[in-house]
Coordinates of C-alpha atoms in Angstrom, one line a residue:
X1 CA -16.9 -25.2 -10.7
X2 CA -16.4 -24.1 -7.1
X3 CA -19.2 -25.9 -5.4
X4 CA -22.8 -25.2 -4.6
X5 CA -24.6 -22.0 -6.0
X6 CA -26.3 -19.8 -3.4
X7 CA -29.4 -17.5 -5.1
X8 CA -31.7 -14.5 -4.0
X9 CA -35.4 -16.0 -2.4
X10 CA -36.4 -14.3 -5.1
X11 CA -34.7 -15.9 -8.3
X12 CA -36.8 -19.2 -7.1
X13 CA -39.7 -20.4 -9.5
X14 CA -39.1 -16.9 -11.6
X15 CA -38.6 -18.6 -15.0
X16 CA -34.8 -18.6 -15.2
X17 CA -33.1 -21.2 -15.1
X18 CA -30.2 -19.8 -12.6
X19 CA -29.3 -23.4 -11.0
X20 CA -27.5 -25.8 -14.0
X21 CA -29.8 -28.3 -12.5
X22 CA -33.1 -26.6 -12.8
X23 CA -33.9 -27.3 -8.9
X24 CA -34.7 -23.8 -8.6
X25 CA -37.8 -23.7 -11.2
X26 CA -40.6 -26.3 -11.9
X27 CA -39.6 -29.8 -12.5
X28 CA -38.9 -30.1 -16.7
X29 CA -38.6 -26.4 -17.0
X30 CA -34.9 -26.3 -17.3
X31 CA -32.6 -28.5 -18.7
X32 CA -29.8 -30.1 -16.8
X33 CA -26.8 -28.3 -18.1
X34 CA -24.7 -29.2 -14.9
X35 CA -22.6 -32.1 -17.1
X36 CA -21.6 -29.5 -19.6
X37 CA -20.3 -26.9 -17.3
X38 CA -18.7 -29.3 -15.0
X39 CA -16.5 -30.5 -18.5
X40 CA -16.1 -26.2 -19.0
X41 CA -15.0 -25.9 -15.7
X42 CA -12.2 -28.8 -16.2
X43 CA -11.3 -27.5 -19.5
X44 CA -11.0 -24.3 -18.6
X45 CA -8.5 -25.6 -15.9
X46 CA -6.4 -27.5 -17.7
X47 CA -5.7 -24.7 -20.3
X48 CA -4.8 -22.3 -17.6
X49 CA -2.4 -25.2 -16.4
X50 CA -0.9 -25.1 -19.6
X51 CA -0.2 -21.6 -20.0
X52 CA 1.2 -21.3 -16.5
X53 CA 3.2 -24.6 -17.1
X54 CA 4.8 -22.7 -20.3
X55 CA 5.2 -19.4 -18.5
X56 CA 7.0 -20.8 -15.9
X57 CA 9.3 -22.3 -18.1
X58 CA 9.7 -19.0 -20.2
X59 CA 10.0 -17.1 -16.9
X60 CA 13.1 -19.6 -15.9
X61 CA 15.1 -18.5 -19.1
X62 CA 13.6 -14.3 -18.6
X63 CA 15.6 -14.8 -15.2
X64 CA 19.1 -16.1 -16.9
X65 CA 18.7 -13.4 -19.4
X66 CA 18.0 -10.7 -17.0
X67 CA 21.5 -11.8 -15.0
X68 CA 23.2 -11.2 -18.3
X69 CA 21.5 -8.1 -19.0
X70 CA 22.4 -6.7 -16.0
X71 CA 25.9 -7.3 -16.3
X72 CA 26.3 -6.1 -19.4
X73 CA 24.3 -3.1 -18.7
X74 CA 27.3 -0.5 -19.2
X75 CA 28.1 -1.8 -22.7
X76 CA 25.0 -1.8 -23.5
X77 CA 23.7 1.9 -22.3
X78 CA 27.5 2.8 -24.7
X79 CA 26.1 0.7 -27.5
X80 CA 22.1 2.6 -27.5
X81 CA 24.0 5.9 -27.1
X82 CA 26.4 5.7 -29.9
X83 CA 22.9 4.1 -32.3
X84 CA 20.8 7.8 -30.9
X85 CA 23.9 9.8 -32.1
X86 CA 24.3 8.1 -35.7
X87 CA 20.3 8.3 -36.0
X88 CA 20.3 11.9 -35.0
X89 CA 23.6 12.8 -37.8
X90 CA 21.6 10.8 -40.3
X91 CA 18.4 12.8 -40.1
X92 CA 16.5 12.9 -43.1
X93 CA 14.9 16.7 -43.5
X94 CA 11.5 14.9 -45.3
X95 CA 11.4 12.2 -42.1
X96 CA 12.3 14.7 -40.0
X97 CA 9.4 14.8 -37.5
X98 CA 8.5 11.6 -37.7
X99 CA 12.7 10.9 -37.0
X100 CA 12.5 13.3 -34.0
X101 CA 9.8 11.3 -32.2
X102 CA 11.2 8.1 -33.0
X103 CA 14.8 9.3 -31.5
X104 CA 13.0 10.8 -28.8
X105 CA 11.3 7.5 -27.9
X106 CA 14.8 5.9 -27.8
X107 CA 16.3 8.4 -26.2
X108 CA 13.5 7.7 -22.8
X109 CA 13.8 4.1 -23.1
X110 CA 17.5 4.4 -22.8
X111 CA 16.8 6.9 -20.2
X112 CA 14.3 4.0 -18.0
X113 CA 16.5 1.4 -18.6
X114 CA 19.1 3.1 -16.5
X115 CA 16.7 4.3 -13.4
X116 CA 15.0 1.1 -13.2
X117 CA 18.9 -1.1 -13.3
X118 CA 20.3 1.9 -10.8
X119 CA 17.3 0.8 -8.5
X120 CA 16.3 -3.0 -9.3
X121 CA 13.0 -3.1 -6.8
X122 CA 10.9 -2.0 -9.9
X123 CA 12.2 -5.4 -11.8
X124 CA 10.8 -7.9 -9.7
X125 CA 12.3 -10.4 -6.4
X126 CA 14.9 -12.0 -9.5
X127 CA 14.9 -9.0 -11.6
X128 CA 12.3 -10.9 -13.9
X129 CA 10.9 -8.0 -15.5
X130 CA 14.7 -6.4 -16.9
X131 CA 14.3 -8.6 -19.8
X132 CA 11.0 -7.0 -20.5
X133 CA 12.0 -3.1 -20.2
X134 CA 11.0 -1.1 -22.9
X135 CA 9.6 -3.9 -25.2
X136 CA 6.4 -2.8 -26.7
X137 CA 3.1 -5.0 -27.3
X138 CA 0.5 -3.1 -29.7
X139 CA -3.6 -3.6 -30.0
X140 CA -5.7 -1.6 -32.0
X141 CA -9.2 -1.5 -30.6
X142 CA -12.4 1.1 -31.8
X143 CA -13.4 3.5 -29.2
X144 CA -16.4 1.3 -28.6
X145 CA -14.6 -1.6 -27.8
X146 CA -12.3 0.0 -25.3
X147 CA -15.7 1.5 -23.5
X148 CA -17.4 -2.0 -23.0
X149 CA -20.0 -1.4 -26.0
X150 CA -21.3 1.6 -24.2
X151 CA -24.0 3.9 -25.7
X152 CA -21.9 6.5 -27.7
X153 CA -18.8 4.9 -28.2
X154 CA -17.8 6.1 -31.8
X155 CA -16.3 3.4 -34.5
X156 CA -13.1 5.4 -34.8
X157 CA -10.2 2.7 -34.3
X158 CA -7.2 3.3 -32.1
X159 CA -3.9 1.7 -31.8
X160 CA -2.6 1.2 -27.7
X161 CA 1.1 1.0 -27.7
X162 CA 2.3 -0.8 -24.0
X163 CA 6.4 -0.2 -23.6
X164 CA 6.9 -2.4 -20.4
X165 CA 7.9 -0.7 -17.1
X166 CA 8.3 2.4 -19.7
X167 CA 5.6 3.8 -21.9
X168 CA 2.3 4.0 -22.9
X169 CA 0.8 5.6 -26.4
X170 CA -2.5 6.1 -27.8
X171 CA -2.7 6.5 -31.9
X172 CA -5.5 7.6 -34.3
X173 CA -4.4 7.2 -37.6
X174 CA -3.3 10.8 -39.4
X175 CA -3.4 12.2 -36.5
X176 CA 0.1 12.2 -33.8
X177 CA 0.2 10.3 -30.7
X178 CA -0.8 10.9 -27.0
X179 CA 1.0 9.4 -24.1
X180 CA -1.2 8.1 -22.1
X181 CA 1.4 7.7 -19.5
X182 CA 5.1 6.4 -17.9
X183 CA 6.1 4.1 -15.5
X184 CA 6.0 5.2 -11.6
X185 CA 5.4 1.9 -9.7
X186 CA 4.3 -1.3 -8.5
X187 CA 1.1 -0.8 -6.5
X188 CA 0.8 -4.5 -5.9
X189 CA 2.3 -7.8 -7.5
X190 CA 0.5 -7.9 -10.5
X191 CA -0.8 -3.6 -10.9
X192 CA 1.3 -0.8 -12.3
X193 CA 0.6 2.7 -12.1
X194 CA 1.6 5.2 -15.0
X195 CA 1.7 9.3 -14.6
X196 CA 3.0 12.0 -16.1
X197 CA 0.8 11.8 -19.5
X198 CA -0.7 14.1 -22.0
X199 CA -3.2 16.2 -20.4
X200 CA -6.8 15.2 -20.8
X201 CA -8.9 18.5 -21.0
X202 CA -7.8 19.9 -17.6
X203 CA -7.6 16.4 -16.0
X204 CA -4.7 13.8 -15.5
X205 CA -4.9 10.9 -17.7
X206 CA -5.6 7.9 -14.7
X207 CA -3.5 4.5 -16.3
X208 CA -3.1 1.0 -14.5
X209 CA -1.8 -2.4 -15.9
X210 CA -3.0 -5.2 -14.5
X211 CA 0.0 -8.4 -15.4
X212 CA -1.5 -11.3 -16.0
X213 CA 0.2 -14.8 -16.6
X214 CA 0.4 -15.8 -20.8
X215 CA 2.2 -17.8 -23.0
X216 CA 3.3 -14.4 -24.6
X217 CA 3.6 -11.0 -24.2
X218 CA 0.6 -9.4 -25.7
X219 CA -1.9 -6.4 -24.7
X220 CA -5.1 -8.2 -24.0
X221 CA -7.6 -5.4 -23.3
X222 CA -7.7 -1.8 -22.8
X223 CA -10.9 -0.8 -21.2
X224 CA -11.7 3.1 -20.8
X225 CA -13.7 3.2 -17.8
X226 CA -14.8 6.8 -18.1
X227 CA -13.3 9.7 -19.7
X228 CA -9.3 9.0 -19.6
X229 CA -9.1 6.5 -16.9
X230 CA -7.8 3.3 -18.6
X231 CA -7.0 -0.2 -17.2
X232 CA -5.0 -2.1 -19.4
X233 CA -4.4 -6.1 -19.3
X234 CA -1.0 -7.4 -20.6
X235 CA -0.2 -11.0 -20.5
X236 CA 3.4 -12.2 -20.2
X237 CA 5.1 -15.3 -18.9
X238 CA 6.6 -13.5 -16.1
X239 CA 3.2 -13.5 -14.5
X240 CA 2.7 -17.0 -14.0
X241 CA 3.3 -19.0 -10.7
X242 CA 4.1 -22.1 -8.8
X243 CA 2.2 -20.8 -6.3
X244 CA -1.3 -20.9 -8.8
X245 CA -0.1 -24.3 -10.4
X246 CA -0.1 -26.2 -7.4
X247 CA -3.8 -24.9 -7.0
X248 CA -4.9 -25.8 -10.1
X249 CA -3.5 -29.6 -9.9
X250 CA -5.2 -29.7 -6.5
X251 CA -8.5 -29.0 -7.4
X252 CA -8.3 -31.5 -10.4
X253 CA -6.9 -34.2 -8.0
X254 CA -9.5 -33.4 -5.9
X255 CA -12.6 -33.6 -8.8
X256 CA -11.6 -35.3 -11.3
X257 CA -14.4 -35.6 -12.7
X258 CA -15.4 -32.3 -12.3
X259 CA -17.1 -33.2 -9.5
X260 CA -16.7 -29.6 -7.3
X261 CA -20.7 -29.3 -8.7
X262 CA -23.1 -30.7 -6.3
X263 CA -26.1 -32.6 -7.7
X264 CA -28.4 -30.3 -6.4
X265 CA -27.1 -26.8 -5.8
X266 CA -28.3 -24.5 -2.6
X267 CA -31.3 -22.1 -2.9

Protein backbone atom coordinates (compact mmCIF):
# COMPACT_ATOMS: atom_id res chain seq x y z
CA UNK A 1 0.00 0.00 0.00
CA UNK A 2 2.91 2.48 0.11
CA UNK A 3 3.29 3.16 -3.56
CA UNK A 4 5.17 1.77 -6.40
CA UNK A 5 7.19 -1.60 -6.13
CA UNK A 6 10.84 -1.46 -7.15
CA UNK A 7 12.25 -5.37 -8.29
CA UNK A 8 15.71 -6.99 -9.06
CA UNK A 9 16.50 -6.82 -13.35
CA UNK A 10 16.32 -10.13 -12.66
CA UNK A 11 12.71 -10.89 -11.25
CA UNK A 12 11.46 -9.56 -14.90
CA UNK A 13 9.81 -12.16 -17.32
CA UNK A 14 11.02 -15.03 -14.65
CA UNK A 15 7.49 -16.62 -14.22
CA UNK A 16 6.44 -14.92 -10.96
CA UNK A 17 4.14 -12.75 -10.76
CA UNK A 18 6.01 -10.23 -8.23
CA UNK A 19 4.12 -6.87 -9.57
CA UNK A 20 0.09 -7.15 -8.40
CA UNK A 21 -0.37 -5.96 -11.95
CA UNK A 22 1.57 -8.57 -13.82
CA UNK A 23 3.62 -5.69 -15.77
CA UNK A 24 6.59 -7.54 -14.89
CA UNK A 25 5.82 -10.88 -16.84
CA UNK A 26 4.12 -11.57 -20.35
CA UNK A 27 0.93 -9.92 -20.93
CA UNK A 28 -2.11 -12.57 -19.44
CA UNK A 29 0.43 -14.47 -17.39
CA UNK A 30 -0.57 -12.93 -14.14
CA UNK A 31 -3.71 -11.83 -12.88
CA UNK A 32 -4.33 -8.37 -11.80
CA UNK A 33 -4.53 -8.79 -8.04
CA UNK A 34 -3.74 -4.91 -7.51
CA UNK A 35 -7.80 -4.23 -6.53
CA UNK A 36 -7.62 -6.88 -3.85
CA UNK A 37 -4.56 -5.73 -2.05
CA UNK A 38 -5.34 -2.16 -2.44
CA UNK A 39 -8.82 -3.15 -0.28
CA UNK A 40 -6.08 -5.35 2.21
CA UNK A 41 -4.08 -2.50 2.57
CA UNK A 42 -7.24 -0.22 3.62
CA UNK A 43 -8.45 -2.83 5.79
CA UNK A 44 -5.62 -3.48 7.37
CA UNK A 45 -5.53 0.34 8.17
CA UNK A 46 -8.56 0.80 9.50
CA UNK A 47 -8.25 -2.11 12.08
CA UNK A 48 -4.96 -0.73 13.33
CA UNK A 49 -6.97 2.65 13.73
CA UNK A 50 -9.24 0.89 15.81
CA UNK A 51 -7.10 -0.70 18.10
CA UNK A 52 -5.03 2.43 18.58
CA UNK A 53 -8.30 4.50 18.90
CA UNK A 54 -9.31 1.93 21.88
CA UNK A 55 -5.83 1.98 23.38
CA UNK A 56 -5.68 5.44 23.58
CA UNK A 57 -8.71 5.59 25.40
CA UNK A 58 -7.61 2.60 27.78
CA UNK A 59 -4.25 4.39 28.19
CA UNK A 60 -6.28 7.73 29.32
CA UNK A 61 -7.86 5.78 32.31
CA UNK A 62 -4.09 3.56 32.94
CA UNK A 63 -2.82 7.24 33.58
CA UNK A 64 -5.66 8.17 36.32
CA UNK A 65 -5.12 4.93 37.84
CA UNK A 66 -1.44 5.09 38.00
CA UNK A 67 -1.94 8.75 39.94
CA UNK A 68 -3.93 6.81 42.44
CA UNK A 69 -1.60 4.03 42.67
CA UNK A 70 1.09 6.05 43.31
CA UNK A 71 -0.35 7.77 46.16
CA UNK A 72 -1.50 5.10 47.74
CA UNK A 73 1.68 3.24 47.32
CA UNK A 74 2.62 3.09 51.21
CA UNK A 75 -0.76 1.48 52.14
CA UNK A 76 -0.50 -0.66 49.68
CA UNK A 77 3.39 -2.05 50.01
CA UNK A 78 1.59 -2.38 54.28
CA UNK A 79 -1.39 -4.24 52.80
CA UNK A 80 1.04 -7.03 50.26
CA UNK A 81 3.25 -7.30 53.34
CA UNK A 82 0.77 -8.21 55.98
CA UNK A 83 -1.04 -10.95 52.88
CA UNK A 84 3.13 -12.54 52.44
CA UNK A 85 3.17 -12.95 56.32
CA UNK A 86 -0.47 -14.70 56.70
CA UNK A 87 0.40 -16.91 53.46
CA UNK A 88 3.72 -17.82 55.00
CA UNK A 89 1.92 -18.79 58.90
CA UNK A 90 -0.66 -20.68 56.84
CA UNK A 91 1.69 -22.95 54.98
CA UNK A 92 0.39 -26.12 54.22
CA UNK A 93 3.39 -28.92 54.69
CA UNK A 94 1.77 -31.07 51.48
CA UNK A 95 1.75 -27.44 49.30
CA UNK A 96 4.67 -26.64 50.77
CA UNK A 97 6.98 -26.18 47.68
CA UNK A 98 4.67 -25.26 45.48
CA UNK A 99 3.59 -22.38 48.52
CA UNK A 100 7.28 -21.39 48.72
CA UNK A 101 7.58 -20.42 45.10
CA UNK A 102 4.35 -18.88 44.95
CA UNK A 103 5.29 -16.54 48.19
CA UNK A 104 8.55 -16.08 46.74
CA UNK A 105 7.02 -14.73 43.52
CA UNK A 106 5.02 -12.26 45.73
CA UNK A 107 7.62 -11.49 47.77
CA UNK A 108 9.77 -9.99 44.23
CA UNK A 109 6.87 -8.33 42.85
CA UNK A 110 6.43 -6.53 46.06
CA UNK A 111 10.04 -6.03 46.05
CA UNK A 112 9.87 -4.29 42.01
CA UNK A 113 7.00 -2.51 42.82
CA UNK A 114 8.91 -0.47 45.35
CA UNK A 115 12.37 0.16 43.10
CA UNK A 116 10.45 0.94 40.08
CA UNK A 117 7.82 3.86 42.40
CA UNK A 118 11.29 4.95 44.41
CA UNK A 119 12.61 5.76 40.74
CA UNK A 120 9.52 6.42 38.30
CA UNK A 121 11.77 6.80 34.89
CA UNK A 122 11.15 2.97 34.33
CA UNK A 123 7.17 3.73 34.30
CA UNK A 124 6.92 5.81 31.39
CA UNK A 125 6.73 10.22 30.74
CA UNK A 126 2.97 9.85 32.96
CA UNK A 127 3.95 6.90 34.84
CA UNK A 128 1.71 4.85 32.29
CA UNK A 129 3.22 1.54 32.88
CA UNK A 130 2.57 1.57 37.15
CA UNK A 131 -0.72 0.25 36.48
CA UNK A 132 0.80 -2.59 34.65
CA UNK A 133 3.72 -3.65 37.28
CA UNK A 134 3.76 -7.11 38.03
CA UNK A 135 0.59 -8.23 36.09
CA UNK A 136 1.27 -11.33 34.19
CA UNK A 137 -0.03 -12.31 30.56
CA UNK A 138 0.57 -16.22 29.82
CA UNK A 139 0.98 -18.11 26.17
CA UNK A 140 1.73 -21.59 25.83
CA UNK A 141 3.56 -22.24 22.61
CA UNK A 142 5.51 -25.90 21.42
CA UNK A 143 9.14 -25.51 21.00
CA UNK A 144 8.64 -25.47 17.27
CA UNK A 145 6.51 -22.61 17.30
CA UNK A 146 8.66 -20.49 19.32
CA UNK A 147 11.81 -21.40 16.78
CA UNK A 148 9.83 -20.25 13.59
CA UNK A 149 9.04 -24.00 12.35
CA UNK A 150 12.69 -24.66 12.27
CA UNK A 151 14.16 -28.11 11.45
CA UNK A 152 14.36 -29.85 14.85
CA UNK A 153 12.16 -27.99 16.90
CA UNK A 154 10.54 -30.77 19.17
CA UNK A 155 6.51 -30.76 19.84
CA UNK A 156 7.05 -30.47 23.56
CA UNK A 157 4.63 -27.42 24.59
CA UNK A 158 5.73 -24.66 26.89
CA UNK A 159 3.89 -22.14 28.89
CA UNK A 160 5.75 -18.19 28.71
CA UNK A 161 4.68 -16.35 31.79
CA UNK A 162 5.39 -12.18 31.08
CA UNK A 163 5.09 -10.26 34.66
CA UNK A 164 5.29 -6.62 33.28
CA UNK A 165 8.41 -4.43 34.17
CA UNK A 166 9.06 -7.62 36.62
CA UNK A 167 9.41 -11.22 35.49
CA UNK A 168 9.66 -13.63 33.03
CA UNK A 169 9.05 -17.66 33.38
CA UNK A 170 9.38 -20.49 31.18
CA UNK A 171 7.21 -23.85 32.17
CA UNK A 172 7.14 -27.50 30.95
CA UNK A 173 4.54 -29.29 32.40
CA UNK A 174 5.88 -31.71 35.47
CA UNK A 175 8.79 -30.26 35.43
CA UNK A 176 9.60 -26.63 37.74
CA UNK A 177 10.04 -23.38 36.10
CA UNK A 178 12.96 -21.34 34.70
CA UNK A 179 13.27 -17.65 34.75
CA UNK A 180 14.05 -16.58 31.88
CA UNK A 181 14.79 -13.21 33.22
CA UNK A 182 13.87 -9.70 35.34
CA UNK A 183 13.40 -6.38 34.54
CA UNK A 184 16.72 -4.00 34.00
CA UNK A 185 15.52 -1.33 31.51
CA UNK A 186 14.11 0.55 28.70
CA UNK A 187 16.49 0.32 25.77
CA UNK A 188 14.20 2.40 23.66
CA UNK A 189 10.40 3.43 23.73
CA UNK A 190 8.86 0.39 22.92
CA UNK A 191 12.16 -2.59 23.98
CA UNK A 192 12.86 -3.92 27.32
CA UNK A 193 15.76 -5.74 28.33
CA UNK A 194 15.63 -8.63 31.07
CA UNK A 195 18.90 -10.19 33.05
CA UNK A 196 19.64 -11.93 35.82
CA UNK A 197 17.96 -15.43 34.66
CA UNK A 198 18.48 -19.08 35.09
CA UNK A 199 21.65 -20.02 33.58
CA UNK A 200 21.49 -21.61 30.11
CA UNK A 201 24.42 -24.24 29.98
CA UNK A 202 27.25 -21.88 30.74
CA UNK A 203 25.61 -18.97 28.86
CA UNK A 204 23.28 -15.97 30.00
CA UNK A 205 19.80 -16.35 28.97
CA UNK A 206 19.55 -13.02 26.17
CA UNK A 207 15.52 -11.71 26.78
CA UNK A 208 13.95 -8.47 24.97
CA UNK A 209 10.23 -7.40 24.85
CA UNK A 210 9.23 -5.57 22.15
CA UNK A 211 5.64 -3.31 23.38
CA UNK A 212 3.43 -3.15 20.90
CA UNK A 213 0.00 -1.12 20.81
CA UNK A 214 -3.38 -3.67 21.52
CA UNK A 215 -6.65 -3.61 22.69
CA UNK A 216 -5.35 -5.85 25.59
CA UNK A 217 -2.65 -6.95 27.36
CA UNK A 218 -1.74 -10.24 25.97
CA UNK A 219 1.82 -12.08 24.98
CA UNK A 220 1.61 -12.28 21.32
CA UNK A 221 4.77 -14.20 20.28
CA UNK A 222 7.75 -15.56 21.81
CA UNK A 223 10.36 -16.36 19.16
CA UNK A 224 13.67 -18.30 20.26
CA UNK A 225 16.04 -16.99 17.84
CA UNK A 226 18.83 -19.47 18.71
CA UNK A 227 19.65 -21.25 21.80
CA UNK A 228 18.26 -19.04 24.78
CA UNK A 229 18.02 -15.72 23.14
CA UNK A 230 14.24 -14.90 23.14
CA UNK A 231 12.35 -11.80 21.78
CA UNK A 232 9.04 -11.66 23.13
CA UNK A 233 5.95 -9.39 21.70
CA UNK A 234 3.32 -8.16 24.26
CA UNK A 235 0.57 -6.01 23.30
CA UNK A 236 -1.01 -3.50 25.71
CA UNK A 237 -2.97 -0.30 25.34
CA UNK A 238 -0.24 1.69 26.77
CA UNK A 239 1.54 1.22 23.50
CA UNK A 240 -0.64 2.98 21.29
CA UNK A 241 -0.23 6.68 20.05
CA UNK A 242 -1.52 9.95 18.86
CA UNK A 243 1.44 10.26 17.20
CA UNK A 244 0.66 6.85 14.86
CA UNK A 245 -3.21 7.76 14.58
CA UNK A 246 -2.71 10.94 12.96
CA UNK A 247 -0.64 8.89 10.35
CA UNK A 248 -2.93 6.48 9.76
CA UNK A 249 -6.03 9.02 9.06
CA UNK A 250 -3.57 10.78 6.76
CA UNK A 251 -2.84 8.27 4.54
CA UNK A 252 -6.60 7.29 4.22
CA UNK A 253 -7.46 11.01 3.60
CA UNK A 254 -4.95 10.92 1.32
CA UNK A 255 -6.14 7.40 -0.79
CA UNK A 256 -9.23 6.82 -0.13
CA UNK A 257 -9.65 4.56 -2.26
CA UNK A 258 -6.63 2.83 -1.64
CA UNK A 259 -5.16 4.52 -4.24
CA UNK A 260 -1.18 4.70 -2.72
CA UNK A 261 -0.90 1.65 -5.61
CA UNK A 262 0.05 2.93 -8.90
CA UNK A 263 -1.53 1.35 -11.99
CA UNK A 264 1.62 0.16 -13.17
CA UNK A 265 4.30 -0.46 -10.55
CA UNK A 266 8.27 0.34 -11.25
CA UNK A 267 10.62 -2.45 -12.58
Amino acid sequence: GGGAKKIPVGFIKDKICDCCDGSDEEPGFCTNTCDQQKSAWRKSLEEELETQELGLKKKKAYIKKAKKIYANREAYVQKENAEIAQAERNMNDGDRNLNFNLINKKKYLLSNFIGLTENTTQLGAQMEYLPLVGECVAKTMTEKQSKGGSYGGQNEAYTYDYCFLAMVTQYQRGQRGFMLGVFSKWTDDSTMVHNRGDKCGDKERILKVKVECAKNEELIHVDENGMCNYLFRVGTPVACSKKRVDEIEELLAAYPDGSSYRNKEEL
